[in-house]
GROMACS .gro file of C-alpha atoms in nm:
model
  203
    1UNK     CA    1  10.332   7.237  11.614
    2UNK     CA    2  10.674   7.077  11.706
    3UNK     CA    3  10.892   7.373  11.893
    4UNK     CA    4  11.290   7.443  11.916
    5UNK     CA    5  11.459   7.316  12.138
    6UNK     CA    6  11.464   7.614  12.452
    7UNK     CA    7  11.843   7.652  12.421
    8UNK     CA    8  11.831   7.737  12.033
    9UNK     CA    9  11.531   7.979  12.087
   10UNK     CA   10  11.746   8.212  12.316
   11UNK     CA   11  12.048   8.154  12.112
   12UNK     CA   12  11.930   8.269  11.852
   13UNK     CA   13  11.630   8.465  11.886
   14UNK     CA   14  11.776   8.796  11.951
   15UNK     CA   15  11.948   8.764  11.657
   16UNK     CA   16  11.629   8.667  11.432
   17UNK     CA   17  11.435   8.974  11.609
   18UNK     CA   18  11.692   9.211  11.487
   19UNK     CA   19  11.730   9.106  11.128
   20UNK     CA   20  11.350   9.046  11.098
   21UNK     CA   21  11.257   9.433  11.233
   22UNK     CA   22  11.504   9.639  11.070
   23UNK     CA   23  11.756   9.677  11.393
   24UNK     CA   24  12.061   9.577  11.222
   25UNK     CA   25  12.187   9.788  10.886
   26UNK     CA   26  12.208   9.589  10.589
   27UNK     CA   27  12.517   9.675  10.391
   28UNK     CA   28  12.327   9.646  10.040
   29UNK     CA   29  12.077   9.493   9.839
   30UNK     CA   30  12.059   9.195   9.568
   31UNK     CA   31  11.812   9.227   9.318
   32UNK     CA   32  11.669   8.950   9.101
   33UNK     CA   33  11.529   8.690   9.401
   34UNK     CA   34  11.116   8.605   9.352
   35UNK     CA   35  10.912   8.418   9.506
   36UNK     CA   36  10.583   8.185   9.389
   37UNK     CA   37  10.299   8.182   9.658
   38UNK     CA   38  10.052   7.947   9.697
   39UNK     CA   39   9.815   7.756   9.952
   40UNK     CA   40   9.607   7.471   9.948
   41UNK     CA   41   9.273   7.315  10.195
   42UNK     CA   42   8.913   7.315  10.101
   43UNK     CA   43   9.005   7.579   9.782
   44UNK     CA   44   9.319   7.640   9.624
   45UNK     CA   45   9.429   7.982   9.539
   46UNK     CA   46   9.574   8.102   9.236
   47UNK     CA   47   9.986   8.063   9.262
   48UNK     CA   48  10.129   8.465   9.275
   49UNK     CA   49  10.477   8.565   9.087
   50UNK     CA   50  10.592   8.823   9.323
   51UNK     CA   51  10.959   8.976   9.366
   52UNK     CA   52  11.178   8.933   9.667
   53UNK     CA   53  11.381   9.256   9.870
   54UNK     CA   54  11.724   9.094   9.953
   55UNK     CA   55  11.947   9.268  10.232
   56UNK     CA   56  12.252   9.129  10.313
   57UNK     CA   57  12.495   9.189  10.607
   58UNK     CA   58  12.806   9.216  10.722
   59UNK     CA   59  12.824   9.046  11.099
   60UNK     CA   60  13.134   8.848  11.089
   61UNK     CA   61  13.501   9.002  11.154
   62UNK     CA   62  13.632   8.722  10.985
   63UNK     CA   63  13.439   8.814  10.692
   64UNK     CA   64  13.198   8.479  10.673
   65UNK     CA   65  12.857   8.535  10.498
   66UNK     CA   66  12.570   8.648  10.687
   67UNK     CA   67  12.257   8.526  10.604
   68UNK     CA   68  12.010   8.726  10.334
   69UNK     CA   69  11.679   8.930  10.457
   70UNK     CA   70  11.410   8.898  10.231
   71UNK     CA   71  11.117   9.080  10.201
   72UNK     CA   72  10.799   9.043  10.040
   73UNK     CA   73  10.561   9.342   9.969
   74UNK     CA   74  10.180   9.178   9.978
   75UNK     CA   75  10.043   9.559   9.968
   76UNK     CA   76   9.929   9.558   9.575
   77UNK     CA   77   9.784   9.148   9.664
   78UNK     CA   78   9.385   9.206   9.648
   79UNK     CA   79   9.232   9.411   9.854
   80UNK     CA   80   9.284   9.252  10.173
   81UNK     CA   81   9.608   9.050  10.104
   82UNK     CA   82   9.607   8.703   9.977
   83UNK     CA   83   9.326   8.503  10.025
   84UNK     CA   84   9.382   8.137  10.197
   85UNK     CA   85   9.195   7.837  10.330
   86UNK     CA   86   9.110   7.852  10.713
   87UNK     CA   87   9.287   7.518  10.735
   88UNK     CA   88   9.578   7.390  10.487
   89UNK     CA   89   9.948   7.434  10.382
   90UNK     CA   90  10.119   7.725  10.234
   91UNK     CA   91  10.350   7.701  10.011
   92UNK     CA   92  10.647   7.953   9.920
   93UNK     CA   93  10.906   7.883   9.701
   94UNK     CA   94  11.218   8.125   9.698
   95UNK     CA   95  11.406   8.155   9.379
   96UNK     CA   96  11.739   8.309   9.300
   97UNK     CA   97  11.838   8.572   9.064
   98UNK     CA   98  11.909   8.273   8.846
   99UNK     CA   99  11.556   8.135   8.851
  100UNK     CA  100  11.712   7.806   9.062
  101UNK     CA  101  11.519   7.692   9.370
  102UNK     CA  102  11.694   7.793   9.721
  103UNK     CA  103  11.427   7.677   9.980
  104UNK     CA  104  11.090   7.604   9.873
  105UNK     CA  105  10.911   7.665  10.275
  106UNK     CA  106  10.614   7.465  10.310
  107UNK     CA  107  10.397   7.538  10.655
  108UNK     CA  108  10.085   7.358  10.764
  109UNK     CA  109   9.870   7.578  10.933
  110UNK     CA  110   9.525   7.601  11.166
  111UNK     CA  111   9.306   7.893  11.192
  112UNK     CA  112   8.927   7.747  11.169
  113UNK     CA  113   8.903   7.889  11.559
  114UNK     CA  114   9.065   8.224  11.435
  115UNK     CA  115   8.762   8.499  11.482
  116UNK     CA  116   8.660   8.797  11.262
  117UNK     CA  117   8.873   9.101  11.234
  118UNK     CA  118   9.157   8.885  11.446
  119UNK     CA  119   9.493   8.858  11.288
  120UNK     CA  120   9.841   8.619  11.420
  121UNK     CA  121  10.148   8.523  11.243
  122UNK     CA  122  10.327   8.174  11.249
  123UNK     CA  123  10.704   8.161  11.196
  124UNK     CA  124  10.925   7.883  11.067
  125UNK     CA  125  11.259   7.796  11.106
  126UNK     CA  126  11.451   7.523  10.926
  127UNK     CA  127  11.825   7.434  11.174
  128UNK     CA  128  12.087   7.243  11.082
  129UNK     CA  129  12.158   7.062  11.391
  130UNK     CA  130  12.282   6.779  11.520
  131UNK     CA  131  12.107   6.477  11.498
  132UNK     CA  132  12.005   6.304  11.855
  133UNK     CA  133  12.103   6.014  11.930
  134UNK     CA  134  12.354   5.971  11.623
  135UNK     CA  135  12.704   5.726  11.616
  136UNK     CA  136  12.896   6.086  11.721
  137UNK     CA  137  12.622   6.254  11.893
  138UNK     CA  138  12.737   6.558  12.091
  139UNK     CA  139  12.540   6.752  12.279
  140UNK     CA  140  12.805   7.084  12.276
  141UNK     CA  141  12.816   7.110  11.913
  142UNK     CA  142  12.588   7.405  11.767
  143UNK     CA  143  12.304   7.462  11.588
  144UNK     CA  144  12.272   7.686  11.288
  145UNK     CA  145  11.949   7.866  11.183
  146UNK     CA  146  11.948   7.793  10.760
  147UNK     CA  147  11.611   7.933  10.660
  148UNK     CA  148  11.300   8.134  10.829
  149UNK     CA  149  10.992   8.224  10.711
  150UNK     CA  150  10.768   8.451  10.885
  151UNK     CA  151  10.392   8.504  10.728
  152UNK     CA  152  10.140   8.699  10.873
  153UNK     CA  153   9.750   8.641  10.869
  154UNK     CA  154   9.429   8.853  10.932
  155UNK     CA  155   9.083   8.741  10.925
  156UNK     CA  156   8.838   9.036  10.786
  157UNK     CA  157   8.453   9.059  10.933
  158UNK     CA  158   8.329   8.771  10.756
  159UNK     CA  159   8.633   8.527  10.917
  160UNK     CA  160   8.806   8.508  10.565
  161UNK     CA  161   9.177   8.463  10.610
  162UNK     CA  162   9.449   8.663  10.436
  163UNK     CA  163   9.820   8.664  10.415
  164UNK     CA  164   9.863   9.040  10.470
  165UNK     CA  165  10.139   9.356  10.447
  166UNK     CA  166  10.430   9.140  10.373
  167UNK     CA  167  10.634   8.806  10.401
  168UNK     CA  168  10.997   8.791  10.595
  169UNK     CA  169  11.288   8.562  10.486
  170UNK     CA  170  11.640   8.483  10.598
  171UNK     CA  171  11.805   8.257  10.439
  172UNK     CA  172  12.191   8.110  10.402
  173UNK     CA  173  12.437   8.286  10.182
  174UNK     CA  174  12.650   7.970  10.211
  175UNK     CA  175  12.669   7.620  10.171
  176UNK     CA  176  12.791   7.471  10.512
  177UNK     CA  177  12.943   7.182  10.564
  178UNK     CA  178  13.012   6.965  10.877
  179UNK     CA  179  13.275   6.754  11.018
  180UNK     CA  180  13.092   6.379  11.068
  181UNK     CA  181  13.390   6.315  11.313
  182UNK     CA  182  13.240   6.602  11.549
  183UNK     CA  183  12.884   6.596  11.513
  184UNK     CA  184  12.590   6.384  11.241
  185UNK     CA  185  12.413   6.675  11.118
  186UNK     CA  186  12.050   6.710  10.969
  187UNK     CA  187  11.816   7.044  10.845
  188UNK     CA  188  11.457   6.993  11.085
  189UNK     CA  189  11.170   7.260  11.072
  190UNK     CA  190  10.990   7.415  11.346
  191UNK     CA  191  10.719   7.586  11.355
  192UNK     CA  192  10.600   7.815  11.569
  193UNK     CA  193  10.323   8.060  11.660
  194UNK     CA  194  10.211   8.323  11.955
  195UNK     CA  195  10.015   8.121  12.236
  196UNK     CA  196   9.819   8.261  12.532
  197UNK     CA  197   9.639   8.474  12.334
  198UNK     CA  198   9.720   8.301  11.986
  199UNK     CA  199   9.492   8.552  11.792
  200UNK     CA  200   9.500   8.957  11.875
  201UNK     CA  201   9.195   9.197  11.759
  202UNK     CA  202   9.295   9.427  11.451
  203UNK     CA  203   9.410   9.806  11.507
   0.00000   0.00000   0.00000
């Protein structure tokens, strides 16, 4: 899979680490935000309604929007979690409390070498950053993490593969907007997975 660039992975990792395990306090809750699951490969599961957790935050001393923390409870999904191809794409598309699409997160994924009673987790992030090689190219302007998804999977004794204990979101509060006089900007996914051992044995 295509990775970050190095610089925007230690910009901004500390920062997704936080949000994503509870380090920072949220300042309240949104209700009303769902998601619709699904995967495809060699089968294609049934599509899953399920409601979304949203934190939000207060970072900024000037008051700008920090981004939502979503999460996703997969607990009451089957006995195991959600059952998926070894091989395919999974699909999540997050809704707002209005029922209108905010980021519909679609991540290929390969697990056919994934062994029994193994589990791993892929992450995605979608940047808005600027885009190489463009009329105003410059290499100083910043990047902005927009969206994340981070979905866990675990392979029971017979090597079926489940999404398992939950899904993790952060996504934009705001709409922003750059100056095309400083810097051509684009949204490009990455995504990303442990290496080196890419799959860990079950507790």
């Amino acid at each position: 899979s295509q990775s970050a660039p190095a610089s925007t992975n230690c910009l901004l990792g500390n920062f997704e680490e936080s949000l994503l395990n509870g380090r920072i306090e949220p300042s309240g809750v949104v209700d009303g935000f769902t998601v619709d699951i699904g995967a495809s490969g060699h089968f294609c599961p049934k599509h899953i309604a399920l409601p979304v957790t949203a934190f939000f935050f207060s970072l900024s001393e000037d008051n700008a929007p920090s981004p939502y923390l979503g999460h996703v409870n997969l607990d009451g999904v089957g006995r195991r979690g959600y059952h998926i191809p070894k091989k395919g794409t999974v699909q999540v598309t997050l809704f707002n409390p209005n029922k209108a699409v905010v980021k519909m997160f679609v991540v290929v994924y390969d697990l056919a070498d994934m062994p029994p009673n193994s589990r791993t987790f892929l992450r995605q992030r979608t940047l808005y950053m600027p885009v190489k090689g463009g009329p105003s190219d410059n290499k100083n302007a910043p990047v902005f993490l927009r969206y994340l998804i981070h979905l866990r999977f675990t392979s029971n004794k017979s090597g079926k593969v489940y999404l398992h204990t939950d899904v993790r979101l952060i996504f934009a509060r705001d709409k922003l907007e750059f100056d095309s006089r400083v810097a051509n900007y684009e949204l490009r996914a990455f995504t990303e997975g442990p290496v080196n051992p890419q799959f860990s044995p079950k507790r």
